[in-house]
Coordinates of C-alpha atoms and ligand atoms in Angstrom, one line a residue:
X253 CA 0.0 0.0 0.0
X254 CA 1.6 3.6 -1.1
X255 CA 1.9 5.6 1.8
X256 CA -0.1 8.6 1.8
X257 CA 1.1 12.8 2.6
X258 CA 0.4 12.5 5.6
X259 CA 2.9 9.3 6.7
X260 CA 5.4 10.8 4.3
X261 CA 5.1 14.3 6.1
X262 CA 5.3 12.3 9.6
X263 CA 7.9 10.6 8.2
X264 CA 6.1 7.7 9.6
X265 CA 7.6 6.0 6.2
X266 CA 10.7 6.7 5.1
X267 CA 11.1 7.4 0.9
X268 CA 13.1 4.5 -1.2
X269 CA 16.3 5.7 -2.2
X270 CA 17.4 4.7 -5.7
X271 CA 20.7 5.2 -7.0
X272 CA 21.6 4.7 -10.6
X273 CA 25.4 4.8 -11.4
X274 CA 25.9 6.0 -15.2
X275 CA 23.6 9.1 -16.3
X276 CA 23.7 7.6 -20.5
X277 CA 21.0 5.7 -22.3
X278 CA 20.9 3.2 -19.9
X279 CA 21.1 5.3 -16.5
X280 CA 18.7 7.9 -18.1
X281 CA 16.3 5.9 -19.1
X282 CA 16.2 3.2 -16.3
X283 CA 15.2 6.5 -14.4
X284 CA 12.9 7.8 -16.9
X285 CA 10.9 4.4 -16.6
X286 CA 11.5 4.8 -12.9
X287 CA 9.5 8.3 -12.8
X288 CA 6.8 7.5 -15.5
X289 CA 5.9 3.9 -13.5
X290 CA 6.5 4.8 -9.7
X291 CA 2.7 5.1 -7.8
X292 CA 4.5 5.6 -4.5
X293 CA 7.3 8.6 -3.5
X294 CA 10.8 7.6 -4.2
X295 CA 13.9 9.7 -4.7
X296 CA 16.5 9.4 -8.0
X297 CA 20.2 9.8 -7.1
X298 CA 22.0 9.9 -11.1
X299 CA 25.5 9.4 -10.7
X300 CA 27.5 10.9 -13.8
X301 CA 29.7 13.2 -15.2
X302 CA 28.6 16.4 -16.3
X303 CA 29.5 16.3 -19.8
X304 CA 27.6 13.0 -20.7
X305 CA 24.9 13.0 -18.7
X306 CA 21.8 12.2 -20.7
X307 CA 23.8 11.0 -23.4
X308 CA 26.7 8.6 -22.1
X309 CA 29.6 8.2 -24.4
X310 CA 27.9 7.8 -28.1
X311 CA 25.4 10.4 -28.1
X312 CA 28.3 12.8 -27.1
X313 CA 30.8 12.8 -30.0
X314 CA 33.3 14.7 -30.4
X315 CA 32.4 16.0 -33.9
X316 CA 28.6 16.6 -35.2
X317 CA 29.8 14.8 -38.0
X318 CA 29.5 11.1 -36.5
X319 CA 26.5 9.6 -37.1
X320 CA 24.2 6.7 -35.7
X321 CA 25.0 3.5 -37.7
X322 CA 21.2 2.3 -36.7
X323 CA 18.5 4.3 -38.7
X324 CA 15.9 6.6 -37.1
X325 CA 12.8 4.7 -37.9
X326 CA 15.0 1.7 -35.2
X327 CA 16.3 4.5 -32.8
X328 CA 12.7 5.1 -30.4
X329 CA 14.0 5.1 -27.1
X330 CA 10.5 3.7 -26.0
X331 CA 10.0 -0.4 -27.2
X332 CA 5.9 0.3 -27.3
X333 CA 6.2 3.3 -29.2
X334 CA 8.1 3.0 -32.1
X335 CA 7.8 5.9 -33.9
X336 CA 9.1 8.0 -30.9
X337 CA 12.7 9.4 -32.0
X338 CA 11.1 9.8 -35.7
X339 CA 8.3 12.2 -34.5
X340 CA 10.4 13.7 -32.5
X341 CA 13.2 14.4 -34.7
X342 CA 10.1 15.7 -37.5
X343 CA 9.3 18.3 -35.2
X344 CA 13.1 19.8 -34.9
X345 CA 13.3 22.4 -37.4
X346 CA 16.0 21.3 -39.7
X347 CA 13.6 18.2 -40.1
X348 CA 9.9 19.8 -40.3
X349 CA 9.8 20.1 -44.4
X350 CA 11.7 17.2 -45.1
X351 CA 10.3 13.5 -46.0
X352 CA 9.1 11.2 -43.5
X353 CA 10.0 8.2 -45.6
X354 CA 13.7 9.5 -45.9
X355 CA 14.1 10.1 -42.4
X356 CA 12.8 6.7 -41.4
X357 CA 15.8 5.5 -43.4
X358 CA 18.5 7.3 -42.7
X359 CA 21.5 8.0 -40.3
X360 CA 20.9 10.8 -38.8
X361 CA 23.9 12.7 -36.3
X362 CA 24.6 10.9 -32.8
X363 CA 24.6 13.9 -31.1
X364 CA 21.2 14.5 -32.2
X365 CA 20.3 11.5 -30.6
X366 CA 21.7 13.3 -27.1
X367 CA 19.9 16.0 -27.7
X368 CA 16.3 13.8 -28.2
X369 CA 17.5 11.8 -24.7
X370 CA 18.1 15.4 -22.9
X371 CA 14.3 16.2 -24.3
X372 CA 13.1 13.2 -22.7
X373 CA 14.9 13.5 -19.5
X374 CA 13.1 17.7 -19.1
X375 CA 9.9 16.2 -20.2
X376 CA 10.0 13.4 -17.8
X377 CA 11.2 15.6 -14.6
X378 CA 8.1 18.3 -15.7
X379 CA 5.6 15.6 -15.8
X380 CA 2.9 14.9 -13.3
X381 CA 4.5 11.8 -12.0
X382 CA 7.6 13.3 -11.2
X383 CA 5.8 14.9 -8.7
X384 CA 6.2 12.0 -6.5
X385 CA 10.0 11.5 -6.7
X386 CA 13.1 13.6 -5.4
X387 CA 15.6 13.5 -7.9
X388 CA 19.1 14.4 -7.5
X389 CA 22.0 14.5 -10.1
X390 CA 25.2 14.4 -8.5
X391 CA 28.5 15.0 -11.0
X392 CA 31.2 13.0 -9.8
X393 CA 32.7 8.9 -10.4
X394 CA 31.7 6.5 -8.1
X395 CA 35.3 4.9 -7.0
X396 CA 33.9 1.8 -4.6
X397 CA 31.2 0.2 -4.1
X398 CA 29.8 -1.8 -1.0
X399 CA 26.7 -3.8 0.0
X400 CA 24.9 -5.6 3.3
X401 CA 21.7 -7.4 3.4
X402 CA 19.7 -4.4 2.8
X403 CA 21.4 -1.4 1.5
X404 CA 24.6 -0.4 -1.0
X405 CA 26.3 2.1 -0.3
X406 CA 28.5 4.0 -2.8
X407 CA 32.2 6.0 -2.4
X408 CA 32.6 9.2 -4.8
X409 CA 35.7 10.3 -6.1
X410 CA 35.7 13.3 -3.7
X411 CA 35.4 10.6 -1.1
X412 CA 31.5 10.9 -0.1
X413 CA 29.7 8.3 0.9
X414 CA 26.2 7.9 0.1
X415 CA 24.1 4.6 0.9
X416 CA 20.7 3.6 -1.4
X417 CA 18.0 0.7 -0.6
X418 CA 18.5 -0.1 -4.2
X419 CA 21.5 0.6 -6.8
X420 CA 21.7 0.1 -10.8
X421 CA 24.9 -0.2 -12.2
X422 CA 24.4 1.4 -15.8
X423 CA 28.3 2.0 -15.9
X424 CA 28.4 1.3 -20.0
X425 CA 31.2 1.1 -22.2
X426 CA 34.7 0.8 -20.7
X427 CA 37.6 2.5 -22.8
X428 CA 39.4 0.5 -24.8
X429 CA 42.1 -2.2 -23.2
X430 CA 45.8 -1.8 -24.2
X431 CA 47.5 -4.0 -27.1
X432 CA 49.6 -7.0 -25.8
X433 CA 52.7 -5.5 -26.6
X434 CA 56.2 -5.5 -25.2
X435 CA 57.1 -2.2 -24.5
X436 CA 54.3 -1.3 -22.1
X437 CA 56.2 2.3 -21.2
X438 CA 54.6 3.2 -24.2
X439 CA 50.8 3.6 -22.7
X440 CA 52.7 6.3 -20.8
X441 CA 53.6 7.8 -24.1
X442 CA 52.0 11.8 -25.1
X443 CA 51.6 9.7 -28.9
X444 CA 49.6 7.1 -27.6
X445 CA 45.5 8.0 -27.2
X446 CA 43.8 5.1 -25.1
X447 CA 40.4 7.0 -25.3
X448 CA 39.2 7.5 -29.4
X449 CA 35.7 9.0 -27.9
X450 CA 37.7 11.9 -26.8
X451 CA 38.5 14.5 -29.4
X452 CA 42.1 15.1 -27.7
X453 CA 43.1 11.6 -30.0
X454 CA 42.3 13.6 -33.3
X455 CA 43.4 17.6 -32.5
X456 CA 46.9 19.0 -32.8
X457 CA 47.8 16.2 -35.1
X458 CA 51.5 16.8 -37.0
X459 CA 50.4 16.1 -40.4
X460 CA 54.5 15.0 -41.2
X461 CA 54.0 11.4 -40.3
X462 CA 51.0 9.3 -40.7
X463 CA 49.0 8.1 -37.8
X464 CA 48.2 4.4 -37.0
X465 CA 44.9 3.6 -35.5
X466 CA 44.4 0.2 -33.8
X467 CA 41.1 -1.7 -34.9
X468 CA 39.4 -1.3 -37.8
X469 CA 35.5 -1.2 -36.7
X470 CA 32.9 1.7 -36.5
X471 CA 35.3 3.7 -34.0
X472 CA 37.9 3.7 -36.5
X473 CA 36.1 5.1 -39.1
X474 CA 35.1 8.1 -36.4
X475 CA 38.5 8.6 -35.9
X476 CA 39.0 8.8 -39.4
X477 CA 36.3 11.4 -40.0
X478 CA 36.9 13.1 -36.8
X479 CA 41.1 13.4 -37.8
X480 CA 40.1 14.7 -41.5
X481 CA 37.9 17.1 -40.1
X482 CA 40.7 18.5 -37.7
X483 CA 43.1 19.1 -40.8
X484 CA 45.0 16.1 -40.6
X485 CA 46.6 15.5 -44.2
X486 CA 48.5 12.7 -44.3
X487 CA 48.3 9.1 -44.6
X488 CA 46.7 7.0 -42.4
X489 CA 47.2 3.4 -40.9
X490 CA 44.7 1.0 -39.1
X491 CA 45.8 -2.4 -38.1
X492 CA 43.6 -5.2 -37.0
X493 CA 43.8 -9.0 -36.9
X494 CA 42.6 -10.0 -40.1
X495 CA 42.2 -6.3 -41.7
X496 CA 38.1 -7.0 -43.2
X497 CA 36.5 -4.7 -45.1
X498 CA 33.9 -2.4 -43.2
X499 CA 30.7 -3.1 -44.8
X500 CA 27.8 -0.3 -45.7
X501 CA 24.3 -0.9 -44.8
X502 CA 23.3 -2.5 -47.7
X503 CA 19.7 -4.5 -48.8
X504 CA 17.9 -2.9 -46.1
X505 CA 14.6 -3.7 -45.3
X506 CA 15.1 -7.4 -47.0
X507 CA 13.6 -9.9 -44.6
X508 CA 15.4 -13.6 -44.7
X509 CA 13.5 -16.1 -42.6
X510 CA 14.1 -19.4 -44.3
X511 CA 17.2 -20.0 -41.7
X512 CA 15.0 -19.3 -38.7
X513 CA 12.7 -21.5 -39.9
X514 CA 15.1 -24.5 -40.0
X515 CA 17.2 -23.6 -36.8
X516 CA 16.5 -26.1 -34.0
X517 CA 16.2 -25.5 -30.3
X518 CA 19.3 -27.4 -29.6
X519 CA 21.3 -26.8 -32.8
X520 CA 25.2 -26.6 -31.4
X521 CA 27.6 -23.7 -32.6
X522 CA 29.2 -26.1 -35.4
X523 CA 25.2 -26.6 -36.9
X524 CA 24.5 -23.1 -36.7
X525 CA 27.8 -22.2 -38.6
X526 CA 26.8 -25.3 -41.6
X527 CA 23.4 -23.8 -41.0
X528 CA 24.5 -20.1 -41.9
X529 CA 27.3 -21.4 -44.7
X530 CA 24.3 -22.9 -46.8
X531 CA 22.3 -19.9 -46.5
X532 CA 25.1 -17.7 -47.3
X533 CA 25.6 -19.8 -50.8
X534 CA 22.1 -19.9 -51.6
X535 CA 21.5 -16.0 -51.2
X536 CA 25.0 -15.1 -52.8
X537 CA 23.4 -16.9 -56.3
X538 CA 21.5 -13.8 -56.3
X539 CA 24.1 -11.7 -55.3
X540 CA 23.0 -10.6 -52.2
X541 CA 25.4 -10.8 -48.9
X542 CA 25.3 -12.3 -45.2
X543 CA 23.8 -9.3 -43.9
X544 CA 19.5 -10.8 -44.6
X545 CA 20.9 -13.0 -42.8
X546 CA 22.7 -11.9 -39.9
X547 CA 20.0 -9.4 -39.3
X548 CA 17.2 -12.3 -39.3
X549 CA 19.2 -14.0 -36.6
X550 CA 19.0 -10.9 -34.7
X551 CA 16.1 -12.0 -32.4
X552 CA 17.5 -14.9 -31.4
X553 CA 20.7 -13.9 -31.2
X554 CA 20.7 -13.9 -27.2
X555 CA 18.6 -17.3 -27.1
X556 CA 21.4 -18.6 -29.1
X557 CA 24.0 -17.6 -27.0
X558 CA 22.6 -18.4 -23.9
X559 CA 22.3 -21.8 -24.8
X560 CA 26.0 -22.2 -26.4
X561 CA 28.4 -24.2 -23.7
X562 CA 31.6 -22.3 -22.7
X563 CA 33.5 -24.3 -24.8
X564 CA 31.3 -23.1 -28.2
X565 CA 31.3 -19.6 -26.4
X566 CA 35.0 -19.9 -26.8
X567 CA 35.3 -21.1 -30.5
X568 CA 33.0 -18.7 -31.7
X569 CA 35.5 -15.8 -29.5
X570 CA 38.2 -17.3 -31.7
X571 CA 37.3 -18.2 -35.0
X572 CA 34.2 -16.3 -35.6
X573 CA 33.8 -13.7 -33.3
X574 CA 35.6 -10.9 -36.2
X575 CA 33.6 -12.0 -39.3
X576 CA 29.9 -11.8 -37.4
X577 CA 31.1 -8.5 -36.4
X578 CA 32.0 -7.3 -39.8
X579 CA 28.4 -8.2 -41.4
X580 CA 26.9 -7.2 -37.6
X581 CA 28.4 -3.9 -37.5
X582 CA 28.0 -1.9 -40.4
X583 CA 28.1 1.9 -41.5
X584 CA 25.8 4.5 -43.9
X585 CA 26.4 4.0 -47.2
X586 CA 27.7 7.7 -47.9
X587 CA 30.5 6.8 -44.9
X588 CA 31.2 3.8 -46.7
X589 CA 31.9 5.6 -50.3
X590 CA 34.1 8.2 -48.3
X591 CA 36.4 5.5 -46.7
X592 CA 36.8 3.8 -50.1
X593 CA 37.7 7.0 -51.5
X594 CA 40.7 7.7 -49.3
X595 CA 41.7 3.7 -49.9
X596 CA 41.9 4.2 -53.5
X597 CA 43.4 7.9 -53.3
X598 CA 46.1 6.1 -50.8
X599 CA 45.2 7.8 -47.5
X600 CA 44.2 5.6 -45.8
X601 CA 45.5 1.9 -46.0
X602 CA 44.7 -1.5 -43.8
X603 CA 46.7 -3.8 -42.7
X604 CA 46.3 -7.0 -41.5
X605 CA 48.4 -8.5 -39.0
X606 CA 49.4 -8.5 -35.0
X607 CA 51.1 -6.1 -33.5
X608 CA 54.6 -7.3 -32.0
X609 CA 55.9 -4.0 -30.6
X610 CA 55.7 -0.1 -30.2
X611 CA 58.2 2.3 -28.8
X612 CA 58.8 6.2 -29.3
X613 CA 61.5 7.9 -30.8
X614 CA 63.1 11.0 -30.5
X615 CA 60.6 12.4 -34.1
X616 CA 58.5 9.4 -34.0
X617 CA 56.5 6.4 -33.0
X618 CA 57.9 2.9 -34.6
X619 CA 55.7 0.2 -34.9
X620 CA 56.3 -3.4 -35.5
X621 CA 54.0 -5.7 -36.7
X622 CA 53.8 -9.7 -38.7
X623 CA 52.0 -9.2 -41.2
X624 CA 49.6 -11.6 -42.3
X625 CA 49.2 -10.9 -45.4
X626 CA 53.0 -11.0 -46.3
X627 CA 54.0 -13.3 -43.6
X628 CA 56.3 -11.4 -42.0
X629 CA 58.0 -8.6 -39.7
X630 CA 56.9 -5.7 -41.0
X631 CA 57.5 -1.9 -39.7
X632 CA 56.0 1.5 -39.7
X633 CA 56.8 5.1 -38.7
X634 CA 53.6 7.1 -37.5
X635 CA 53.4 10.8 -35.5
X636 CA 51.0 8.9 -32.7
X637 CA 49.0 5.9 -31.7
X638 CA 44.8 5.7 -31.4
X639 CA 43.3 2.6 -29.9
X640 CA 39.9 1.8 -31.4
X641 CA 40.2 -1.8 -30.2
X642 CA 36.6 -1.0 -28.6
X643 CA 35.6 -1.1 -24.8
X644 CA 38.0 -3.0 -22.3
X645 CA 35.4 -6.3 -20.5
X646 CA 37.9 -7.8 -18.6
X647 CA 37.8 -6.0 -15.5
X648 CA 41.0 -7.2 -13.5
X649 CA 43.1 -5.4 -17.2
X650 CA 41.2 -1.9 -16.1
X651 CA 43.6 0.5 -14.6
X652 CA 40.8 1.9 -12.1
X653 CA 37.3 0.9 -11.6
X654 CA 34.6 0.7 -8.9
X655 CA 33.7 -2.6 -10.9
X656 CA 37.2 -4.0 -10.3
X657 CA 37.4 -3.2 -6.4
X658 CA 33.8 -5.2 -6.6
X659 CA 35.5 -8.4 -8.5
X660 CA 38.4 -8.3 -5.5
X661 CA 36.0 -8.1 -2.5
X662 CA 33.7 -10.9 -4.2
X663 CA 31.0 -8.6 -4.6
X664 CA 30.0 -9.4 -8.8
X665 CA 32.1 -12.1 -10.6
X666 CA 32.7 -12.2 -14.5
X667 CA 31.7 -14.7 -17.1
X668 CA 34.0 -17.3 -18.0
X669 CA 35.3 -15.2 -21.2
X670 CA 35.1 -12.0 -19.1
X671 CA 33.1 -10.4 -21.5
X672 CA 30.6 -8.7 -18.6
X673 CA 29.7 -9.7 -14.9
X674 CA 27.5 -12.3 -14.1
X675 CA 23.6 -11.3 -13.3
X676 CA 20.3 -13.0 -13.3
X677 CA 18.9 -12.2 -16.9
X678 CA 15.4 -12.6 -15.9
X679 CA 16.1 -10.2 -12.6
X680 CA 19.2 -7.9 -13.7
X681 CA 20.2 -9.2 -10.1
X682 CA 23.9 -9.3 -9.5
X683 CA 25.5 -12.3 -8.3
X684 CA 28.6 -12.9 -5.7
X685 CA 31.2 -14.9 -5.1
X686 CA 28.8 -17.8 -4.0
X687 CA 26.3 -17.4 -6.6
X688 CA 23.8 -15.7 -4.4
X689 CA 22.0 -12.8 -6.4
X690 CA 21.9 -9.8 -4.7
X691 CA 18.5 -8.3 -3.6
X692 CA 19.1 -4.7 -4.5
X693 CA 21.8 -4.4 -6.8
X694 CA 20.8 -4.8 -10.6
X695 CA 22.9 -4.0 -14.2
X696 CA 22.1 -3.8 -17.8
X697 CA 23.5 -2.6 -20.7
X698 CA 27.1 -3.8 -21.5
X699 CA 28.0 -5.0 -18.5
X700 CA 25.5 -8.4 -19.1
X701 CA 27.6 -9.1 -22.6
X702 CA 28.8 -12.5 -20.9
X703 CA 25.0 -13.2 -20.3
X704 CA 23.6 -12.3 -23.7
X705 CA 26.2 -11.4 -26.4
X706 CA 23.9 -8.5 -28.1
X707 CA 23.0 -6.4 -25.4
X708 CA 24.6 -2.5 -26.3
X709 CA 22.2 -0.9 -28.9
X710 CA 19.0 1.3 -28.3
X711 CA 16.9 -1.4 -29.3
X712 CA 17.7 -3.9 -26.7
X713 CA 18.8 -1.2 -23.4
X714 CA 14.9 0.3 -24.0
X715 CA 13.6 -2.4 -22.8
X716 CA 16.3 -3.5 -20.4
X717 CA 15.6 -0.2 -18.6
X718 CA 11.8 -0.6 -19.1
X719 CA 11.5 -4.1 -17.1
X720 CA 14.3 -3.1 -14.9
X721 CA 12.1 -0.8 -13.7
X722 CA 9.5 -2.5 -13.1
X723 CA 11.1 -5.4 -11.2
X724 CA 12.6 -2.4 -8.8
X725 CA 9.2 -0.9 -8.5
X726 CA 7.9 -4.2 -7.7
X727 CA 10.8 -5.2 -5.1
X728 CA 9.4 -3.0 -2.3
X729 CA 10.3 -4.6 0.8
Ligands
LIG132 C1 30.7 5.4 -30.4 C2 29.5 4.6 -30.2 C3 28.4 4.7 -31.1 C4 27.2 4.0 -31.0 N1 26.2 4.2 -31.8 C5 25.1 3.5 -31.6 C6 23.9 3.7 -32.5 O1 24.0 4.4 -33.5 N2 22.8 3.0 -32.2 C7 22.7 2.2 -31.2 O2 21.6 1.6 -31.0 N3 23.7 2.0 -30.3 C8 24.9 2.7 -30.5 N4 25.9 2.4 -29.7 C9 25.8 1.5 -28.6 C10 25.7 2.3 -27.3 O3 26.6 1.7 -26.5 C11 24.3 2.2 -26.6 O4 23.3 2.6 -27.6 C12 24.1 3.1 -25.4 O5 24.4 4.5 -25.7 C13 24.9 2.7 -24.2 O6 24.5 3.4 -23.1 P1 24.9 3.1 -21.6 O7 24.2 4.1 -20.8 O8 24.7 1.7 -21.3 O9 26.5 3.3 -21.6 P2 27.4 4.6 -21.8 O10 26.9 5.4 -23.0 O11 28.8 4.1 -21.8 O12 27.1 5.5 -20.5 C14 27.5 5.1 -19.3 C15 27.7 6.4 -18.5 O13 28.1 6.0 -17.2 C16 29.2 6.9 -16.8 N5 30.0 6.2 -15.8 C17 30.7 5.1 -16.0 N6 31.4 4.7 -14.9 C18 31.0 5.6 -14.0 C19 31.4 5.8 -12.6 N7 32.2 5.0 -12.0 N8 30.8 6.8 -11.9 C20 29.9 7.7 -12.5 N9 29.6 7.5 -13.8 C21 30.1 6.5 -14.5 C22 29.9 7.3 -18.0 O14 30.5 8.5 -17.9 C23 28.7 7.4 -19.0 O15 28.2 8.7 -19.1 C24 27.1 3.1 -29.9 C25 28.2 3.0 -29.0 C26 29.4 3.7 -29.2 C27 30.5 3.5 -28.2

């Protein structure tokens, strides 16, 4: 039973405390769902920095020039209404005389996408329900973490202490992990930029040497655009394992179900692959590519996963892990002619292969690499170093984390491939060192990658946040 005024006024009831750690899409929008579903007074503590709150790391780019890689029509942050970004992004002025259809289908500017989030956030703090909860958005890092049987209690960088009846990790996307290399001095190094979300990687670039960018994914081709668009003229390098083309959104609204339809419940890793292969061949005879098919598998993607055995996990980490995120993780067309432009012209050129070693030099950065391509040694002289090797899961390799402090005292545990920490699916309930959930701590987002593989875009964290929610709503005790 809600307590009424008059119990609250007495304080013959004291308010639930709620604290959410991570003010992006996830933290936002857990709390956004927290204000719109709540029938009894509670009060909102947002942990985040000031700079990304609302938007977290990709709806804050660096340049206005980056763009979502999902279209509009896909991008509602709201699972039962759809059309909720597009309507919204109609009414924006740059957008009121242009085509519906168009919009629906194309990529529009992340930081858009932050500015739609921030809109939601004001709306939902003005509405009638928020009348009922106390919110409070604290900019600072949480450094530690603790819990007992009824409360977690949280340290801030500035050292205060501040204790919740229930807490939501929504911490995202870690930087990017160091390269296994030799000469670890060189993360030290003023050429070397561990964070390619941060626009210090691409300004006051010295266009006399070309730079080498680490990974060759979605962030590389941001960091491409983003070191163009600071003036950056000469070549540059990206190194990654095998060196696969990026691919451009291509056949889009195609619908493939004939794999689905023959997938069984219990098919192992090595069917689904024969599965895929087949389909692959009977779709290229009409020259179409994987993607129909990747994105039909979509769905069932976290099924899938759940039901692989560490071992399969394991394989597909190692052998197949790089190909499904080439066709997974594609990029507008008009990005895609503009990379293949600066291929051909020469500017900027791939390379497959490991990385052996990097080490500064008085004028330089050398870098040595096998090649895979040629077999052998191969080396490279570049002005500086960007990692786009994408966010860092295992948490014992981060240099500082509240998340690692947690691992050490037992607190969360990881995933056998320490992709994420290991929670209740059903729940979002974390779980300790002996398995036992806990009652009031819960995560989503990234941090459940162990548990579900495909659990980062919009289209899956709206609902995460939606029945996460709910369940805290619900777990009044
Ligand atoms: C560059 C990029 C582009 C993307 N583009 C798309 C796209 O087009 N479409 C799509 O669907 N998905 C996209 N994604 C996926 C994206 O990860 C999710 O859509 C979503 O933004 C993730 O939100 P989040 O809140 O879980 O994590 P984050 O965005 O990482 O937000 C986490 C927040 O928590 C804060 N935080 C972390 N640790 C602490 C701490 N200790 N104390 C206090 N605060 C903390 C961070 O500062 C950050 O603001 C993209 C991801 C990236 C990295």
């Amino acid at each position: 039973m809600p307590p009424d005024e008059t119990q609250i006024a007495n304080k013959g009831y004291s308010m639930r405390k709620i604290g959410i750690i991570g003010g992006g899409f996830s933290g936002t929008m857990t709390a956004v769902q927290l204000i719109n579903n709540t029938i009894e007074p509670i009060e909102i503590t947002i942990i985040n920095e000031r700079e990304t709150f609302n938007k977290g790391v990709a709806f804050s780019p660096y340049s206005k020039k980056h763009l979502l890689n999902v279209s509009t029509a896909k991008m509602s942050a709201f699972a039962d209404d759809p059309n909720h970004f597009l309507d919204w992004v109609m009414k924006q002025s740059a957008y009121q005389n242009k085509d519906k259809t168009i919009i629906a289908n194309s990529f529009l500017p992340r930081y858009l996408y932050g500015q739609y989030l921030t809109d939601i956030w004001k709306e939902t703090i003005h509405s009638k329900n928020a009348g009922k909860v106390k919110i409070n958005i604290i900019e600072a890092y949480v450094i530690d973490l603790d819990v007992d049987e009824t409360t977690v209690s949280v340290v801030l960088s500035d050292n205060e202490s501040l204790t919740f009846d229930a807490c939501v990790i929504a911490s995202g996307n870690n930087i990017p992990g160091n390269p296994k290399i030799k000469n670890t001095s060189f993360f030290n190094s003023k050429k070397y930029f561990q964070n390619p979300w941060n626009i210090d990687c691409v300004s006051n670039t010295n266009s006399k040497k070309p730079i080498l960018i680490i990974g060759n994914g979605l962030t590389m081709v941001d960091t491409v655009s983003g070191l163009l668009e600071h003036g950056f003229d000469n070549e540059i390098y990206s190194i990654s394992p095998n060196g696969f083309n990026i691919l451009p959104h291509r056949h889009s609204g195609i619908k493939y179900t004939n794999l689905i339809e023959e997938l069984k419940e219990d098919a192992t890793l090595y069917d689904i692959t024969k599965l895929f292969n087949k389909h692959i061949k009977l779709i290229r005879e009409f020259g179409l590519s994987a993607e129909p098919i990747i994105d039909s598998l979509r769905p069932f993607t976290q099924r899938i996963w759940q039901k692989l055995t560490v071992n399969e996990k394991r394989l597909f980490m190692s052998r197949l892990r790089h190909l499904w995120g080439v066709a997974r993780h594609r990029i507008p067309l008009q990005i895609h002619d503009k990379m293949q432009h600066l291929r051909i012209e020469g500017k900027l050129k791939i390379f497959a292969g490991r990385l052996i070693d990097i080490s500064e030099t008085p004028d330089s950065v050398k870098v040595e690499f096998y090649s895979k391509n040629h077999k052998q040694k191969e080396e490279i002289n570049v002005s500086r170093v960007i990692n786009c090797t994408g966010p860092e899961t295992d948490l014992m390799l981060l240099e500082k984390s509240f998340l690692k402090n947690c691992l050490m005292k037992g607190i969360i545990t990881q995933d056998e491939l320490k992709l994420g920490i290991n929670a209740d699916t059903e729940t979002y309930q974390l779980v300790d060192r002996n398995g036992n959930k806990h009652a009031n701590l819960f995560t989503l987002g990234s941090n459940l990658k162990g548990m579900l593989w495909e659990t980062t875009a919009v289209n899956e964290l709206r609902t995460q946040a939606e029945q996460l929610a709910k369940i805290i709503l619900r777990n009044r005790h």
